[in-house]
Coordinates of C-alpha atoms and ligand atoms in Angstrom, one line a residue:
X1 CA -42.9 -6.2 -1.0
X2 CA -44.6 -4.2 1.6
X3 CA -42.0 -1.7 2.7
X4 CA -40.6 0.9 0.3
X5 CA -39.3 3.2 3.0
X6 CA -36.2 5.1 2.3
X7 CA -33.5 6.1 4.7
X8 CA -34.6 9.8 4.2
X9 CA -38.0 9.0 5.6
X10 CA -36.6 7.9 8.9
X11 CA -35.6 11.4 10.1
X12 CA -31.8 11.0 9.7
X13 CA -29.8 14.2 9.0
X14 CA -28.4 14.9 5.5
X15 CA -24.9 14.3 6.9
X16 CA -25.8 10.7 7.9
X17 CA -27.8 10.2 4.6
X18 CA -24.6 11.0 2.8
X19 CA -22.6 8.5 4.7
X20 CA -25.3 5.8 4.0
X21 CA -25.1 6.8 0.4
X22 CA -21.4 6.3 0.3
X23 CA -21.7 3.0 2.0
X24 CA -24.0 2.0 -0.8
X25 CA -27.0 1.0 1.4
X26 CA -30.1 1.6 -0.7
X27 CA -32.9 1.0 1.7
X28 CA -33.3 0.4 5.4
X29 CA -33.7 -3.2 6.6
X30 CA -37.0 -3.8 8.5
X31 CA -35.3 -3.6 11.9
X32 CA -33.6 -0.3 10.8
X33 CA -36.9 1.0 9.7
X34 CA -38.4 0.5 13.1
X35 CA -35.5 1.3 15.3
X36 CA -34.0 4.4 13.7
X37 CA -37.0 6.7 14.1
X38 CA -37.5 5.5 17.7
X39 CA -33.9 6.4 18.6
X40 CA -34.1 9.8 16.9
X41 CA -37.6 10.9 17.9
X42 CA -38.2 9.5 21.3
X43 CA -36.5 9.2 24.6
X44 CA -37.4 5.6 25.1
X45 CA -35.3 2.6 25.7
X46 CA -35.6 0.0 23.0
X47 CA -35.5 -3.7 22.7
X48 CA -34.9 -4.7 19.1
X49 CA -35.5 -8.3 18.1
X50 CA -34.4 -9.6 14.8
X51 CA -32.3 -12.4 13.3
X52 CA -28.6 -12.1 12.6
X53 CA -27.6 -10.4 9.4
X54 CA -30.5 -8.0 9.5
X55 CA -28.4 -4.9 10.0
X56 CA -28.8 -4.3 13.7
X57 CA -25.5 -2.6 14.0
X58 CA -26.5 0.2 11.7
X59 CA -30.0 0.2 13.3
X60 CA -28.4 1.7 16.4
X61 CA -25.2 3.0 14.9
X62 CA -26.8 5.4 12.4
X63 CA -29.1 7.3 14.8
X64 CA -26.5 7.3 17.6
X65 CA -23.9 8.8 15.2
X66 CA -26.5 11.4 14.3
X67 CA -27.3 12.4 17.8
X68 CA -23.9 12.2 19.4
X69 CA -21.9 15.4 19.9
X70 CA -18.2 15.3 19.3
X71 CA -17.1 17.7 21.9
X72 CA -17.5 15.6 25.0
X73 CA -14.8 14.7 27.5
X74 CA -16.3 11.4 28.6
X75 CA -17.4 8.1 27.2
X76 CA -20.8 8.7 25.7
X77 CA -21.6 5.3 24.3
X78 CA -20.9 1.8 25.6
X79 CA -21.6 -1.1 23.4
X80 CA -21.4 -4.6 24.8
X81 CA -20.9 -7.6 22.5
X82 CA -20.5 -11.3 23.3
X83 CA -17.3 -12.1 21.4
X84 CA -14.1 -10.5 20.3
X85 CA -15.0 -11.0 16.7
X86 CA -18.3 -9.2 17.0
X87 CA -16.6 -6.5 19.1
X88 CA -14.2 -5.8 16.3
X89 CA -16.9 -6.1 13.6
X90 CA -19.2 -3.7 15.4
X91 CA -16.4 -1.2 16.1
X92 CA -15.5 -1.3 12.4
X93 CA -19.0 -0.9 11.3
X94 CA -19.5 2.1 13.6
X95 CA -16.3 3.6 12.4
X96 CA -17.6 3.4 8.8
X97 CA -20.7 5.3 9.9
X98 CA -19.0 8.2 11.7
X99 CA -18.1 10.2 8.6
X100 CA -15.9 13.2 9.3
X101 CA -16.9 13.5 12.9
X102 CA -14.0 13.1 15.3
X103 CA -15.4 10.3 17.4
X104 CA -13.0 8.0 18.9
X105 CA -14.2 4.4 18.8
X106 CA -12.3 1.8 20.8
X107 CA -12.8 -1.9 20.7
X108 CA -11.9 -3.4 24.1
X109 CA -11.7 -7.2 24.4
X110 CA -10.0 -9.8 26.4
X111 CA -6.8 -11.2 24.9
X112 CA -5.8 -7.8 23.6
X113 CA -2.9 -6.0 25.3
X114 CA -4.1 -4.2 28.5
X115 CA -1.4 -1.6 28.2
X116 CA -2.7 -0.5 24.8
X117 CA -6.2 -0.3 26.0
X118 CA -5.2 1.7 29.1
X119 CA -3.3 4.1 26.9
X120 CA -6.2 4.7 24.5
X121 CA -8.7 5.0 27.3
X122 CA -6.6 7.6 29.0
X123 CA -6.4 9.7 25.9
X124 CA -10.2 9.8 25.8
X125 CA -12.7 7.8 23.9
X126 CA -16.3 8.6 22.8
X127 CA -17.5 5.1 22.0
X128 CA -16.3 2.0 23.7
X129 CA -17.2 -1.4 22.2
X130 CA -16.3 -4.2 24.4
X131 CA -16.7 -7.7 25.7
X132 CA -18.2 -8.0 29.2
X133 CA -15.2 -9.5 30.9
X134 CA -12.6 -7.0 29.9
X135 CA -15.0 -4.1 30.3
X136 CA -15.6 -5.1 33.9
X137 CA -11.9 -5.4 34.4
X138 CA -11.5 -1.8 33.4
X139 CA -14.4 -0.6 35.5
X140 CA -12.9 -2.3 38.5
X141 CA -9.6 -0.7 37.9
X142 CA -11.3 2.6 37.3
X143 CA -9.5 2.9 33.9
X144 CA -12.9 3.2 32.3
X145 CA -15.8 5.4 33.5
X146 CA -19.3 4.9 32.2
X147 CA -21.2 7.2 34.5
X148 CA -22.0 9.8 31.9
X149 CA -23.3 7.7 29.1
X150 CA -25.9 8.8 26.5
X151 CA -26.4 5.3 25.3
X152 CA -25.7 1.8 26.5
X153 CA -26.1 -0.8 23.8
X154 CA -26.4 -4.5 24.6
X155 CA -25.8 -6.2 21.3
X156 CA -26.6 -9.9 20.7
X157 CA -27.9 -10.1 24.3
X158 CA -29.0 -13.7 23.9
X159 CA -25.5 -14.7 22.9
X160 CA -24.1 -13.0 25.9
X161 CA -26.6 -14.9 28.0
X162 CA -25.5 -18.2 26.4
X163 CA -21.9 -17.4 27.1
X164 CA -22.6 -16.8 30.7
X165 CA -22.1 -13.1 30.7
X166 CA -25.3 -12.1 32.4
X167 CA -23.8 -11.5 35.8
X168 CA -21.0 -9.4 34.3
X169 CA -23.5 -7.4 32.4
X170 CA -25.5 -6.6 35.5
X171 CA -22.4 -5.6 37.3
X172 CA -21.4 -3.3 34.4
X173 CA -24.9 -1.8 34.3
X174 CA -24.5 -1.0 38.0
X175 CA -21.6 1.3 37.1
X176 CA -23.7 3.3 34.6
X177 CA -25.7 6.5 35.1
X178 CA -29.4 5.8 35.3
X179 CA -30.4 8.6 32.9
X180 CA -28.7 7.0 29.9
X181 CA -30.8 5.3 27.2
X182 CA -30.4 1.6 26.9
X183 CA -30.8 -0.3 23.6
X184 CA -30.9 -4.0 23.7
X185 CA -30.6 -6.2 20.6
X186 CA -31.2 -9.9 20.5
X187 CA -32.4 -12.5 18.1
X188 CA -34.4 -14.3 20.8
X189 CA -35.9 -13.1 24.0
X190 CA -35.3 -15.7 26.8
X191 CA -36.9 -14.8 30.1
X192 CA -33.5 -14.0 31.7
X193 CA -33.0 -11.2 29.3
X194 CA -36.5 -9.8 29.8
X195 CA -35.7 -9.8 33.5
X196 CA -32.5 -7.8 33.0
X197 CA -34.4 -5.4 30.8
X198 CA -37.1 -4.8 33.3
X199 CA -34.6 -4.3 36.1
X200 CA -32.2 -2.0 34.2
X201 CA -34.2 -0.3 31.5
X202 CA -36.7 2.5 31.7
X203 CA -40.0 2.3 29.9
X204 CA -39.0 0.6 26.7
X205 CA -40.5 -0.2 23.3
X206 CA -40.1 -3.7 22.1
X207 CA -39.8 -3.8 18.3
X208 CA -39.5 -7.0 16.5
X209 CA -39.2 -8.1 12.9
X210 CA -41.3 -11.1 12.5
X211 CA -40.2 -14.1 10.5
X212 CA -43.3 -15.4 9.0
X213 CA -43.5 -18.8 7.6
X214 CA -43.5 -18.5 3.9
X215 CA -43.9 -20.7 0.9
X216 CA -41.7 -20.6 -2.1
X217 CA -42.5 -21.1 -5.8
X218 CA -41.4 -24.2 -7.6
X219 CA -37.8 -23.4 -8.1
X220 CA -34.9 -25.7 -8.0
X221 CA -32.8 -24.3 -5.2
X222 CA -29.1 -25.0 -4.8
X223 CA -26.2 -23.5 -3.0
X224 CA -22.4 -23.5 -3.3
X225 CA -20.0 -22.9 -0.5
X226 CA -17.4 -20.5 -1.8
X227 CA -15.1 -18.0 -0.2
X228 CA -15.7 -14.3 -0.8
X229 CA -12.8 -13.9 -3.2
X230 CA -13.9 -16.9 -5.3
X231 CA -17.5 -15.8 -5.8
X232 CA -16.8 -14.0 -9.0
X233 CA -15.1 -17.0 -10.6
X234 CA -17.9 -19.2 -9.4
X235 CA -20.4 -16.9 -11.0
X236 CA -18.6 -17.1 -14.4
X237 CA -18.5 -20.9 -14.2
X238 CA -22.2 -21.1 -13.6
X239 CA -23.0 -18.8 -16.4
X240 CA -20.7 -20.6 -18.8
X241 CA -21.9 -24.1 -18.2
X242 CA -25.5 -23.2 -18.9
X243 CA -27.1 -23.1 -22.2
X244 CA -28.8 -19.7 -22.6
X245 CA -28.2 -18.2 -19.2
X246 CA -30.6 -15.4 -18.5
X247 CA -30.5 -14.2 -14.9
X248 CA -30.3 -11.7 -12.2
X249 CA -27.3 -11.6 -9.8
X250 CA -28.3 -10.1 -6.5
X251 CA -25.9 -8.4 -4.3
X252 CA -26.1 -6.2 -1.2
X253 CA -25.0 -2.7 -2.1
X254 CA -25.0 -0.4 -5.1
X255 CA -21.2 -0.5 -5.1
X256 CA -21.1 -4.3 -5.2
X257 CA -23.6 -4.2 -8.1
X258 CA -21.5 -1.8 -10.1
X259 CA -18.2 -3.6 -9.4
X260 CA -19.5 -7.1 -10.3
X261 CA -21.2 -5.8 -13.5
X262 CA -17.9 -4.2 -14.6
X263 CA -15.9 -7.3 -14.0
X264 CA -18.4 -9.3 -16.0
X265 CA -18.2 -6.8 -18.9
X266 CA -14.4 -7.0 -18.7
X267 CA -14.7 -10.8 -19.1
X268 CA -16.8 -10.4 -22.2
X269 CA -20.3 -11.0 -20.8
X270 CA -23.3 -8.9 -21.8
X271 CA -24.0 -7.5 -18.4
X272 CA -25.2 -4.4 -16.7
X273 CA -26.1 -3.2 -13.3
X274 CA -29.4 -2.0 -11.8
X275 CA -29.5 0.0 -8.6
X276 CA -31.3 2.7 -6.9
X277 CA -28.9 5.4 -7.9
X278 CA -29.9 5.4 -11.6
X279 CA -32.3 8.0 -12.8
X280 CA -35.6 6.8 -14.1
X281 CA -34.5 7.0 -17.8
X282 CA -31.3 5.0 -17.2
X283 CA -33.3 2.4 -15.2
X284 CA -35.7 2.0 -18.0
X285 CA -33.0 1.7 -20.5
X286 CA -31.2 -1.0 -18.6
X287 CA -34.4 -2.9 -17.9
X288 CA -35.5 -2.6 -21.5
X289 CA -32.1 -4.1 -22.7
X290 CA -32.5 -6.9 -20.2
X291 CA -36.1 -7.7 -21.2
X292 CA -35.2 -7.7 -24.8
X293 CA -32.2 -10.0 -24.0
X294 CA -29.6 -7.6 -25.4
X295 CA -28.0 -8.3 -22.1
X296 CA -28.4 -11.7 -20.4
X297 CA -27.1 -10.9 -16.9
X298 CA -28.3 -8.1 -14.7
X299 CA -26.5 -7.4 -11.5
X300 CA -29.0 -5.8 -9.1
X301 CA -29.7 -4.8 -5.6
X302 CA -33.0 -5.9 -4.0
X303 CA -34.5 -2.5 -4.1
X304 CA -33.7 -1.8 -7.7
X305 CA -35.0 -5.2 -8.8
X306 CA -38.4 -4.6 -7.3
X307 CA -39.8 -2.8 -10.2
X308 CA -38.5 -5.3 -12.7
X309 CA -41.1 -7.6 -14.2
X310 CA -39.4 -10.4 -16.0
X311 CA -40.6 -13.9 -15.5
X312 CA -38.7 -16.2 -17.6
X313 CA -35.3 -16.1 -15.9
X314 CA -33.2 -19.3 -16.0
X315 CA -31.4 -18.2 -12.9
X316 CA -31.5 -16.1 -9.9
X317 CA -28.1 -15.9 -8.2
X318 CA -27.7 -14.8 -4.6
X319 CA -24.2 -13.5 -4.8
X320 CA -24.7 -12.3 -1.3
X321 CA -27.2 -13.8 1.1
X322 CA -30.4 -11.8 1.3
X323 CA -31.1 -10.0 4.5
X324 CA -34.0 -12.2 5.6
X325 CA -36.2 -15.1 4.4
X326 CA -38.7 -12.6 3.0
X327 CA -36.1 -11.1 0.7
X328 CA -35.0 -14.6 -0.3
X329 CA -38.5 -15.5 -1.4
X330 CA -38.9 -12.3 -3.3
X331 CA -35.7 -12.8 -5.1
X332 CA -36.1 -16.4 -6.2
X333 CA -39.8 -15.9 -7.0
X334 CA -38.6 -14.5 -10.3
X335 CA -37.6 -17.8 -11.7
X336 CA -39.7 -20.8 -12.5
X337 CA -42.8 -18.8 -13.2
X338 CA -45.5 -19.8 -15.7
X339 CA -44.4 -23.4 -15.7
X340 CA -40.9 -22.7 -16.8
X341 CA -38.1 -24.2 -14.8
X342 CA -35.6 -22.0 -13.1
X343 CA -32.7 -22.4 -10.7
X344 CA -32.0 -20.3 -7.7
X345 CA -28.3 -20.4 -6.8
X346 CA -27.0 -19.1 -3.5
X347 CA -23.4 -18.5 -2.6
X348 CA -22.5 -18.8 1.0
X349 CA -19.2 -18.4 2.7
X350 CA -18.4 -21.3 5.2
X351 CA -19.5 -19.1 8.1
X352 CA -22.9 -18.5 6.6
X353 CA -24.1 -22.1 6.7
X354 CA -26.4 -21.4 9.6
X355 CA -27.9 -18.3 8.1
X356 CA -28.8 -20.3 5.0
X357 CA -30.2 -23.1 7.1
X358 CA -32.4 -20.6 8.9
X359 CA -33.7 -19.2 5.6
X360 CA -34.4 -22.7 4.4
X361 CA -36.3 -23.5 7.5
X362 CA -38.3 -20.4 7.5
X363 CA -39.2 -20.7 3.9
X364 CA -39.8 -24.4 4.2
X365 CA -37.6 -25.0 1.2
X366 CA -35.0 -27.5 0.5
X367 CA -31.8 -25.9 -0.6
X368 CA -29.5 -28.5 -2.0
X369 CA -25.7 -28.2 -1.7
X370 CA -23.9 -28.7 -5.0
X371 CA -20.3 -28.7 -6.2
X372 CA -19.1 -26.0 -8.5
X373 CA -18.6 -27.1 -12.1
X374 CA -15.0 -28.0 -12.9
X375 CA -13.2 -26.2 -15.6
X376 CA -13.1 -29.3 -17.7
X377 CA -16.8 -29.7 -17.4
X378 CA -17.4 -26.2 -18.7
X379 CA -15.0 -26.7 -21.6
X380 CA -16.9 -29.9 -22.4
X381 CA -20.2 -28.1 -22.3
X382 CA -18.9 -25.4 -24.5
X383 CA -17.7 -27.9 -27.1
X384 CA -21.0 -29.5 -27.1
X385 CA -22.7 -26.1 -27.7
X386 CA -20.3 -25.3 -30.6
X387 CA -21.1 -28.7 -32.1
X388 CA -24.8 -28.0 -32.0
X389 CA -24.4 -24.5 -33.4
X390 CA -22.3 -25.8 -36.3
X391 CA -24.8 -28.5 -37.0
X392 CA -27.6 -25.9 -37.1
X393 CA -25.6 -23.7 -39.4
X394 CA -25.1 -26.6 -41.8
X395 CA -28.7 -27.4 -41.8
X396 CA -29.9 -23.9 -42.3
X397 CA -27.6 -23.5 -45.3
X398 CA -26.8 -20.0 -44.0
X399 CA -23.1 -20.5 -44.6
X400 CA -23.6 -21.4 -48.3
X401 CA -21.9 -18.2 -49.5
X402 CA -18.6 -19.5 -48.1
X403 CA -18.7 -22.9 -49.9
X404 CA -16.2 -21.9 -52.6
X405 CA -13.7 -20.9 -49.9
X406 CA -14.3 -24.2 -48.2
X407 CA -13.7 -26.1 -51.4
X408 CA -10.4 -24.3 -51.9
X409 CA -9.2 -25.1 -48.4
X410 CA -10.2 -28.7 -48.7
X411 CA -8.4 -29.1 -52.0
X412 CA -5.2 -28.1 -50.3
X413 CA -5.6 -30.0 -46.9
X414 CA -7.0 -32.8 -45.0
X415 CA -10.6 -32.1 -43.9
X416 CA -9.9 -32.6 -40.2
X417 CA -7.0 -30.2 -40.3
X418 CA -9.1 -27.5 -41.9
X419 CA -11.9 -27.9 -39.4
X420 CA -9.5 -28.0 -36.4
X421 CA -7.8 -24.8 -37.6
X422 CA -11.2 -23.1 -38.1
X423 CA -12.4 -24.1 -34.7
X424 CA -9.1 -22.8 -33.2
X425 CA -9.5 -19.5 -35.1
X426 CA -13.1 -19.1 -33.9
X427 CA -13.1 -20.5 -30.4
X428 CA -9.5 -20.6 -29.1
X429 CA -10.2 -18.1 -26.4
X430 CA -13.5 -19.6 -25.4
X431 CA -12.0 -23.0 -25.1
X432 CA -8.9 -22.0 -23.2
X433 CA -8.7 -23.4 -19.8
X434 CA -6.4 -20.5 -18.9
X435 CA -9.3 -18.1 -19.0
X436 CA -10.6 -19.6 -15.8
X437 CA -9.1 -19.2 -12.4
X438 CA -8.6 -22.1 -10.1
X439 CA -11.0 -22.2 -7.2
X440 CA -9.7 -23.9 -4.1
X441 CA -12.4 -26.0 -2.7
X442 CA -13.2 -24.8 0.7
X443 CA -15.1 -28.0 1.5
X444 CA -12.5 -30.3 2.9
X445 CA -11.5 -27.9 5.6
X446 CA -14.9 -27.6 7.1
X447 CA -17.0 -30.4 5.8
X448 CA -17.7 -33.0 8.4
X449 CA -16.4 -30.9 11.3
X450 CA -18.1 -29.0 14.1
X451 CA -16.8 -26.0 16.1
X452 CA -17.6 -26.4 19.8
X453 CA -17.8 -23.7 22.4
X454 CA -16.4 -24.6 25.8
X455 CA -17.3 -22.4 28.8
X456 CA -13.8 -22.6 30.2
X457 CA -10.9 -20.3 29.4
X458 CA -7.7 -18.7 30.6
X459 CA -9.3 -17.6 33.8
X460 CA -9.9 -21.3 34.5
X461 CA -6.2 -21.9 33.7
X462 CA -7.0 -23.6 30.5
X463 CA -4.3 -24.4 28.0
X464 CA -4.7 -26.3 24.7
X465 CA -3.3 -29.4 26.5
X466 CA -5.7 -29.0 29.4
X467 CA -8.6 -28.6 27.0
X468 CA -7.8 -31.9 25.4
X469 CA -7.6 -33.5 28.9
X470 CA -10.8 -31.8 29.9
X471 CA -12.6 -33.4 27.0
X472 CA -10.9 -36.8 27.1
X473 CA -11.6 -37.2 30.8
X474 CA -15.2 -37.5 29.9
X475 CA -15.2 -38.8 26.4
X476 CA -13.1 -41.4 24.8
X477 CA -11.8 -39.8 21.6
X478 CA -8.4 -39.6 19.9
X479 CA -6.5 -36.5 21.0
X480 CA -5.6 -35.7 17.4
X481 CA -9.3 -35.3 16.5
X482 CA -9.3 -32.1 18.5
X483 CA -8.1 -29.3 16.3
X484 CA -8.0 -25.5 16.0
X485 CA -8.0 -25.0 19.7
X486 CA -8.6 -21.3 20.6
X487 CA -8.3 -20.3 24.3
X488 CA -9.9 -17.1 25.2
X489 CA -10.0 -15.5 28.7
X490 CA -13.4 -16.7 29.5
X491 CA -14.0 -19.5 27.1
X492 CA -12.5 -21.6 24.4
X493 CA -13.3 -23.2 21.0
X494 CA -12.3 -26.5 19.5
X495 CA -13.0 -28.2 16.2
X496 CA -13.8 -31.9 16.0
X497 CA -15.3 -34.2 13.4
X498 CA -19.1 -34.6 13.5
X499 CA -19.1 -38.0 15.1
X500 CA -16.8 -36.9 18.0
X501 CA -18.8 -33.7 18.4
X502 CA -21.9 -35.7 18.9
X503 CA -20.3 -37.8 21.6
X504 CA -18.9 -34.8 23.4
X505 CA -22.2 -32.9 23.3
X506 CA -24.0 -35.9 24.6
X507 CA -21.6 -36.5 27.4
X508 CA -21.5 -32.8 28.5
X509 CA -25.1 -32.1 28.0
X510 CA -26.8 -33.4 31.1
X511 CA -30.2 -32.1 30.0
X512 CA -30.8 -30.3 33.3
X513 CA -32.9 -27.4 32.4
X514 CA -31.8 -23.9 33.3
X515 CA -28.2 -25.2 33.7
X516 CA -25.8 -23.9 31.1
X517 CA -23.9 -26.7 29.7
X518 CA -20.1 -26.6 29.6
X519 CA -19.8 -27.5 26.0
X520 CA -22.0 -26.4 23.2
X521 CA -22.0 -26.1 19.4
X522 CA -20.4 -22.7 18.6
X523 CA -22.8 -20.2 17.2
X524 CA -21.9 -18.7 13.8
X525 CA -20.4 -15.2 14.0
Ligands
LIG1 P1 -26.8 -8.1 12.5 O1 -26.1 -7.4 13.6 O2 -28.3 -7.9 12.5 O3 -26.4 -9.6 12.5 P2 -25.1 -6.5 10.9 O4 -25.4 -5.2 11.5 O5 -23.8 -7.2 11.2 O6 -26.3 -7.5 11.1 O7 -25.2 -6.3 9.3 C1 -25.0 -7.4 8.4 C2 -24.4 -6.8 7.1 O8 -25.4 -6.1 6.3 C3 -23.3 -5.8 7.3 O9 -22.3 -6.1 6.3 C4 -23.9 -4.5 7.0 O10 -22.9 -3.6 6.5 C5 -24.9 -4.8 6.0 N1 -26.1 -3.9 6.0 C6 -26.6 -3.3 7.1 N2 -27.7 -2.5 6.7 C7 -27.8 -2.6 5.4 C8 -28.7 -2.0 4.4 N3 -29.7 -1.2 4.8 N4 -28.4 -2.2 3.1 C9 -27.4 -3.1 2.7 N5 -26.6 -3.7 3.6 C10 -26.7 -3.4 4.9
LIG2 MG1 -25.0 -7.7 15.2

């Protein structure tokens, strides 16, 4: 892989490096590599363009936390995010990056109690993370002042555009001081956003992380949809159903790698972890043990696995999605080499379906969805393996020394009884269904359904009932097909089966270009 930059090369202070270390991040993502030095070492405004999941929050959060003084009386940083979920997520991520500094970080979004927000704002806040509607409310009421900002961050700008927030954003920017720095992040760069940028930003640097088209090696690629808490159980099942599993489990941080390796050890697997924290001699020891198959599962971070040259893996498991298509290729390229077959397995949570689809598209690969092996299938596979092993032992005559004991047992019992008792003695634990935890299938809940975004909310007097009318006025569908209705101040969400979603989208999508349609497929968080 091309970049081997470390966070320390980017100009961050040792205080921030320590925070990064504690978070378990090992190396900067490509967008972080480009944005962090620019924020620290220049005075420029920045447009950062990269796909979701590439670490854009830390790309601006880390350098801002490094620069920011904690002795100010006014709001220094305003971050605008499109949705309440992202608002909370960004506020939390920023919180995790502030270390011991006494920055007050406040998420401000519609739907949350106004009273509470007013109280917090009055007490003084350093960083406000908010959704446009509610921020504008506060600015109009003068409960929030943004005329002494150091930074204004427009996060997920294209999403904000999609949701019709552009006007609000312009109004908000009109409230801000012109000598602030503006950082704009977006996955795509529609012309409306470029317009806002040229109107409201000073000389800016446009950095982007390209997503080149890539080709993948011949590897069977499958994925499982599994909730975060069931991933570990899923991993065990995959390892157990295989004959001679020999693989790397990729996760995001050093802490994850250690945690998963420990859990595997606890469950009796020959596992170890490989991450950037190990000193060279430890690294070599772990890698040596893995190469010599003394351990058959290695839990690693992307960075740490770079130096590892093993080629005959049966499996690469993406316990967490890689940060970008590039990393995906790099990970799975370790299987299926030299004519040997390998399987790349990816775990995704239901919300990550679109990210995986993006990776599949960019890498031009087919990633097949499969169902996790059931406990009874694993037990069956294990029994078959025991059978083969016993057969081999008989043929090799390696158990000859125990024949006198066998004869004695047989003289006293029926042969089936003896064998069953021996199998029990040897494999009871291995063949116990109870050593597996149930995994609730997440499929039925989401499969076959689509989440739709509707550009009408409380401010349009929408209620769940009215949303149903709103849809059924235009499309003939059963009211009970509309589920999980969520009404927000400015917009709403509903969930409907695929077929109904198609009908609705067709009806509401007039195809007039430039016009924002009222109903759209909801974007993943
Ligand atoms: P984006 O805004 O680009 O969609 P996020 O900022 O939400 O992405 O980051 C996605 C996830 O990746 C978060 O859980 C974050 O903590 C994690 N992350 C960010 N940077 C790194 C890094 N350098 N190494 C490991 N994980 C990271
Ligand atoms: Mg983001």
